[in-house]
């Protein structure tokens, strides 16, 4: 209930800000696109060797910025605060963010740019094999993600939410949670990093459905959405998008 009320308040805040009016000229007129992300989701976003956010999403939004003729400035923040920050602290958000009906009440989304599925990270000796085996378990998730939403709906589960996915995985290794639910690509990164301790299993085995990532923008700003969509289409047409997939994913 607390989560539901908090979500309603967040949606109301964003809608109230959107009601003040927003256009792509407002966002792009200063020549800068301020982008929010959460650099705890490799390979889509992570902190690079230079201490700055890097990853597929970061490279993609910078390429979009070039198409729009603006400079891109990336702000690293908690995932759970991204949606409510759009239109105030940031112009748009890109962070492996799944399109959901709940989020669509608060923001506009670009056309989806990536299809993904949730994975379940388990200790190597775990007996958890099916959806029924998840009932009553302690589940680690990253706060505000699709994994969080899925875990909340699992019967009798205890959900431990973390700002950083790596903290959930560390608690899994240390026996504080039974499983971690997270998107495929970061799950595979963690499996590789902690190969002696954990294994990542396709969420389809547990009945999880495919989801889509998109760029979130201010509610009502359809002109900006059209420009971003056009930029993504051009990046796919000229081969840039595939080059970024090859490099990061």
CSV table of C-alpha atoms in Angstrom, one decimal:
chain,number,residue,atom,x,y,z
A,1,UNK,CA,0.0,0.0,0.0
A,2,UNK,CA,2.8,2.4,0.8
A,3,UNK,CA,4.4,1.7,-2.6
A,4,UNK,CA,1.0,2.3,-4.3
A,5,UNK,CA,0.4,5.6,-2.5
A,6,UNK,CA,4.0,6.7,-3.2
A,7,UNK,CA,3.5,5.9,-6.9
A,8,UNK,CA,0.3,7.9,-7.1
A,9,UNK,CA,2.0,10.9,-5.5
A,10,UNK,CA,4.9,10.7,-7.9
A,11,UNK,CA,2.5,10.6,-10.9
A,12,UNK,CA,0.5,13.5,-9.5
A,13,UNK,CA,3.7,15.6,-9.1
A,14,UNK,CA,4.8,14.9,-12.7
A,15,UNK,CA,1.4,15.6,-14.1
A,16,UNK,CA,1.2,18.9,-12.3
A,17,UNK,CA,4.5,19.9,-13.7
A,18,UNK,CA,3.5,18.8,-17.2
A,19,UNK,CA,0.3,20.9,-16.9
A,20,UNK,CA,2.4,24.0,-16.8
A,21,UNK,CA,3.2,23.4,-20.4
A,22,UNK,CA,6.3,22.0,-22.2
A,23,UNK,CA,7.5,22.1,-25.7
A,24,UNK,CA,10.6,20.8,-27.5
A,25,UNK,CA,11.7,24.4,-27.9
A,26,UNK,CA,11.7,24.9,-24.1
A,27,UNK,CA,13.9,21.8,-23.7
A,28,UNK,CA,16.3,22.3,-26.6
A,29,UNK,CA,16.5,26.1,-26.9
A,30,UNK,CA,19.6,26.4,-24.8
A,31,UNK,CA,21.4,23.8,-26.9
A,32,UNK,CA,21.7,21.3,-24.0
A,33,UNK,CA,19.8,18.1,-23.4
A,34,UNK,CA,20.0,17.2,-19.7
A,35,UNK,CA,19.7,13.5,-19.3
A,36,UNK,CA,19.0,11.5,-16.2
A,37,UNK,CA,20.3,7.9,-15.8
A,38,UNK,CA,21.2,5.4,-13.1
A,39,UNK,CA,24.7,4.1,-13.8
A,40,UNK,CA,24.3,0.8,-12.0
A,41,UNK,CA,22.9,-1.3,-14.8
A,42,UNK,CA,25.6,-2.7,-17.1
A,43,UNK,CA,26.0,-2.9,-20.0
A,44,UNK,CA,23.3,-0.2,-20.5
A,45,UNK,CA,24.8,2.2,-18.0
A,46,UNK,CA,27.7,2.1,-15.7
A,47,UNK,CA,30.6,4.2,-14.5
A,48,UNK,CA,33.4,4.2,-16.9
A,49,UNK,CA,37.2,4.3,-16.3
A,50,UNK,CA,37.0,8.1,-16.4
A,51,UNK,CA,34.5,8.2,-13.6
A,52,UNK,CA,31.7,9.3,-15.9
A,53,UNK,CA,28.5,7.4,-16.9
A,54,UNK,CA,29.0,5.1,-19.9
A,55,UNK,CA,27.2,2.2,-21.6
A,56,UNK,CA,24.8,1.5,-24.4
A,57,UNK,CA,22.1,3.9,-23.3
A,58,UNK,CA,24.6,6.8,-22.7
A,59,UNK,CA,26.2,6.3,-26.1
A,60,UNK,CA,22.7,6.1,-27.7
A,61,UNK,CA,21.4,9.3,-26.1
A,62,UNK,CA,24.6,11.2,-27.1
A,63,UNK,CA,24.1,10.0,-30.7
A,64,UNK,CA,20.5,11.3,-30.5
A,65,UNK,CA,21.8,14.6,-29.2
A,66,UNK,CA,24.1,14.9,-32.2
A,67,UNK,CA,21.1,14.3,-34.5
A,68,UNK,CA,19.2,17.0,-32.6
A,69,UNK,CA,22.2,19.4,-32.7
A,70,UNK,CA,22.4,19.7,-28.9
A,71,UNK,CA,25.0,19.0,-26.3
A,72,UNK,CA,24.1,16.1,-23.9
A,73,UNK,CA,24.8,16.4,-20.2
A,74,UNK,CA,24.2,13.2,-18.2
A,75,UNK,CA,23.2,13.3,-14.5
A,76,UNK,CA,23.6,10.1,-12.5
A,77,UNK,CA,20.8,9.6,-10.0
A,78,UNK,CA,18.8,7.0,-8.2
A,79,UNK,CA,16.6,5.0,-10.6
A,80,UNK,CA,13.5,5.5,-8.4
A,81,UNK,CA,13.7,9.3,-8.7
A,82,UNK,CA,14.1,9.5,-12.5
A,83,UNK,CA,10.5,9.8,-13.5
A,84,UNK,CA,9.6,12.5,-11.0
A,85,UNK,CA,12.7,14.5,-12.0
A,86,UNK,CA,11.7,14.8,-15.7
A,87,UNK,CA,10.7,18.3,-16.5
A,88,UNK,CA,12.4,19.8,-13.5
A,89,UNK,CA,15.9,18.5,-12.7
A,90,UNK,CA,16.3,16.7,-16.1
A,91,UNK,CA,14.9,16.9,-19.6
A,92,UNK,CA,14.7,13.2,-20.3
A,93,UNK,CA,15.7,9.9,-18.8
A,94,UNK,CA,17.3,6.8,-20.3
A,95,UNK,CA,18.2,4.0,-18.0
A,96,UNK,CA,17.0,0.6,-19.3
A,97,UNK,CA,13.6,1.9,-18.4
A,98,UNK,CA,10.7,-0.4,-19.2
A,99,UNK,CA,7.6,1.0,-20.8
A,100,UNK,CA,4.7,0.4,-18.4
A,101,UNK,CA,1.1,1.7,-18.2
A,102,UNK,CA,1.9,3.2,-14.8
A,103,UNK,CA,4.8,5.2,-16.1
A,104,UNK,CA,2.9,6.3,-19.2
A,105,UNK,CA,0.6,8.2,-16.9
A,106,UNK,CA,3.5,10.4,-15.9
A,107,UNK,CA,5.7,10.6,-18.9
A,108,UNK,CA,5.9,10.3,-22.7
A,109,UNK,CA,8.0,7.5,-24.1
A,110,UNK,CA,9.9,7.2,-27.3
A,111,UNK,CA,9.4,4.3,-29.6
A,112,UNK,CA,11.0,1.2,-27.9
A,113,UNK,CA,14.6,0.7,-28.8
A,114,UNK,CA,15.3,-2.6,-27.1
A,115,UNK,CA,13.4,-5.8,-26.1
A,116,UNK,CA,14.4,-7.4,-22.8
A,117,UNK,CA,13.4,-10.0,-20.3
A,118,UNK,CA,13.9,-10.4,-16.6
A,119,UNK,CA,16.4,-13.0,-15.4
A,120,UNK,CA,16.7,-14.7,-12.0
A,121,UNK,CA,20.1,-14.8,-10.4
A,122,UNK,CA,20.5,-17.8,-8.1
A,123,UNK,CA,23.2,-19.3,-5.9
A,124,UNK,CA,24.8,-22.2,-7.9
A,125,UNK,CA,23.3,-24.8,-5.5
A,126,UNK,CA,19.8,-23.3,-5.4
A,127,UNK,CA,16.8,-25.6,-5.8
A,128,UNK,CA,14.6,-22.8,-7.1
A,129,UNK,CA,13.6,-24.0,-10.6
A,130,UNK,CA,10.0,-22.8,-11.2
A,131,UNK,CA,7.7,-19.9,-10.5
A,132,UNK,CA,6.1,-21.9,-7.7
A,133,UNK,CA,9.6,-22.2,-6.1
A,134,UNK,CA,9.7,-18.4,-5.8
A,135,UNK,CA,6.6,-18.3,-3.5
A,136,UNK,CA,7.6,-17.2,0.0
A,137,UNK,CA,11.2,-16.4,-0.9
A,138,UNK,CA,13.3,-13.3,0.0
A,139,UNK,CA,13.9,-11.6,-3.3
A,140,UNK,CA,16.5,-8.9,-4.0
A,141,UNK,CA,15.7,-6.2,-6.6
A,142,UNK,CA,16.8,-2.8,-7.7
A,143,UNK,CA,14.4,-0.2,-6.4
A,144,UNK,CA,11.7,0.9,-8.8
A,145,UNK,CA,12.7,-1.5,-11.6
A,146,UNK,CA,10.5,-4.1,-13.4
A,147,UNK,CA,12.2,-6.8,-11.2
A,148,UNK,CA,10.8,-4.9,-8.2
A,149,UNK,CA,7.3,-4.8,-9.6
A,150,UNK,CA,7.4,-8.6,-10.4
A,151,UNK,CA,8.7,-9.5,-6.9
A,152,UNK,CA,6.0,-7.5,-5.2
A,153,UNK,CA,3.4,-9.7,-7.0
A,154,UNK,CA,5.0,-13.0,-6.0
A,155,UNK,CA,2.9,-14.7,-3.2
A,156,UNK,CA,4.3,-14.3,0.3
A,157,UNK,CA,7.6,-12.9,-1.0
A,158,UNK,CA,9.8,-10.7,1.1
A,159,UNK,CA,11.2,-8.0,-1.2
A,160,UNK,CA,14.6,-6.4,-0.4
A,161,UNK,CA,15.0,-3.4,-2.6
A,162,UNK,CA,18.4,-1.8,-3.2
A,163,UNK,CA,19.5,1.4,-4.9
A,164,UNK,CA,22.3,-0.5,-6.6
A,165,UNK,CA,21.8,-3.9,-8.2
A,166,UNK,CA,25.3,-5.0,-7.2
A,167,UNK,CA,24.3,-4.7,-3.6
A,168,UNK,CA,21.4,-7.1,-4.1
A,169,UNK,CA,23.8,-9.6,-5.8
A,170,UNK,CA,26.3,-9.2,-2.9
A,171,UNK,CA,23.5,-10.0,-0.4
A,172,UNK,CA,22.6,-13.0,-2.5
A,173,UNK,CA,26.2,-14.3,-2.3
A,174,UNK,CA,26.2,-13.7,1.4
A,175,UNK,CA,22.9,-15.6,1.9
A,176,UNK,CA,20.7,-12.6,2.9
A,177,UNK,CA,18.3,-13.1,-0.1
A,178,UNK,CA,17.3,-16.2,-1.9
A,179,UNK,CA,17.3,-14.8,-5.5
A,180,UNK,CA,17.7,-11.6,-7.4
A,181,UNK,CA,15.4,-10.6,-10.2
A,182,UNK,CA,16.9,-8.2,-12.7
A,183,UNK,CA,17.1,-7.6,-16.5
A,184,UNK,CA,18.9,-10.1,-18.7
A,185,UNK,CA,22.0,-8.1,-19.7
A,186,UNK,CA,23.1,-7.0,-16.2
A,187,UNK,CA,22.3,-10.5,-14.9
A,188,UNK,CA,24.7,-12.0,-17.4
A,189,UNK,CA,27.3,-9.4,-16.4
A,190,UNK,CA,26.9,-10.3,-12.7
A,191,UNK,CA,27.0,-14.1,-13.6
A,192,UNK,CA,30.3,-13.5,-15.3
A,193,UNK,CA,31.7,-11.4,-12.5
A,194,UNK,CA,30.7,-13.8,-9.8
A,195,UNK,CA,30.9,-17.1,-11.8
A,196,UNK,CA,32.0,-19.1,-8.8
A,197,UNK,CA,28.9,-18.2,-6.8
A,198,UNK,CA,25.9,-17.5,-8.9
A,199,UNK,CA,24.1,-18.5,-12.1
A,200,UNK,CA,21.6,-16.4,-14.2
A,201,UNK,CA,18.5,-18.1,-15.5
A,202,UNK,CA,16.2,-16.9,-18.2
A,203,UNK,CA,13.0,-15.4,-16.7
A,204,UNK,CA,10.9,-17.2,-19.3
A,205,UNK,CA,11.4,-20.3,-17.2
A,206,UNK,CA,9.5,-18.5,-14.4
A,207,UNK,CA,6.8,-17.0,-16.7
A,208,UNK,CA,8.3,-13.5,-17.1
A,209,UNK,CA,7.2,-11.7,-20.3
A,210,UNK,CA,9.3,-9.7,-22.7
A,211,UNK,CA,9.5,-6.0,-22.0
A,212,UNK,CA,10.6,-2.9,-23.9
A,213,UNK,CA,13.0,-0.1,-23.1
A,214,UNK,CA,12.4,3.5,-24.2
A,215,UNK,CA,13.5,7.0,-23.5
A,216,UNK,CA,11.2,8.9,-21.1
A,217,UNK,CA,10.3,12.5,-21.8
A,218,UNK,CA,8.0,15.2,-20.3
A,219,UNK,CA,4.3,14.4,-20.4
A,220,UNK,CA,2.5,16.2,-23.3
A,221,UNK,CA,5.7,17.1,-25.2
A,222,UNK,CA,4.8,15.2,-28.3
A,223,UNK,CA,7.0,17.4,-30.5
A,224,UNK,CA,10.1,16.3,-28.6
A,225,UNK,CA,9.0,12.7,-28.8
A,226,UNK,CA,8.7,13.0,-32.6
A,227,UNK,CA,12.2,14.5,-32.8
A,228,UNK,CA,13.8,11.8,-30.7
A,229,UNK,CA,11.9,9.1,-32.6
A,230,UNK,CA,13.2,10.5,-35.9
A,231,UNK,CA,16.7,10.6,-34.5
A,232,UNK,CA,16.6,7.0,-33.4
A,233,UNK,CA,15.2,5.9,-36.8
A,234,UNK,CA,18.1,7.7,-38.5
A,235,UNK,CA,20.6,6.1,-36.2
A,236,UNK,CA,19.2,2.7,-37.1
A,237,UNK,CA,19.2,3.5,-40.8
A,238,UNK,CA,22.8,4.7,-40.9
A,239,UNK,CA,24.2,1.8,-38.9
A,240,UNK,CA,25.1,3.7,-35.8
A,241,UNK,CA,22.6,1.8,-33.6
A,242,UNK,CA,23.9,-1.6,-34.7
A,243,UNK,CA,27.5,-0.4,-34.0
A,244,UNK,CA,26.5,0.5,-30.4
A,245,UNK,CA,24.9,-2.8,-29.9
A,246,UNK,CA,28.0,-4.5,-31.1
A,247,UNK,CA,30.2,-2.4,-28.9
A,248,UNK,CA,28.2,-2.6,-25.6
A,249,UNK,CA,25.8,-5.5,-25.8
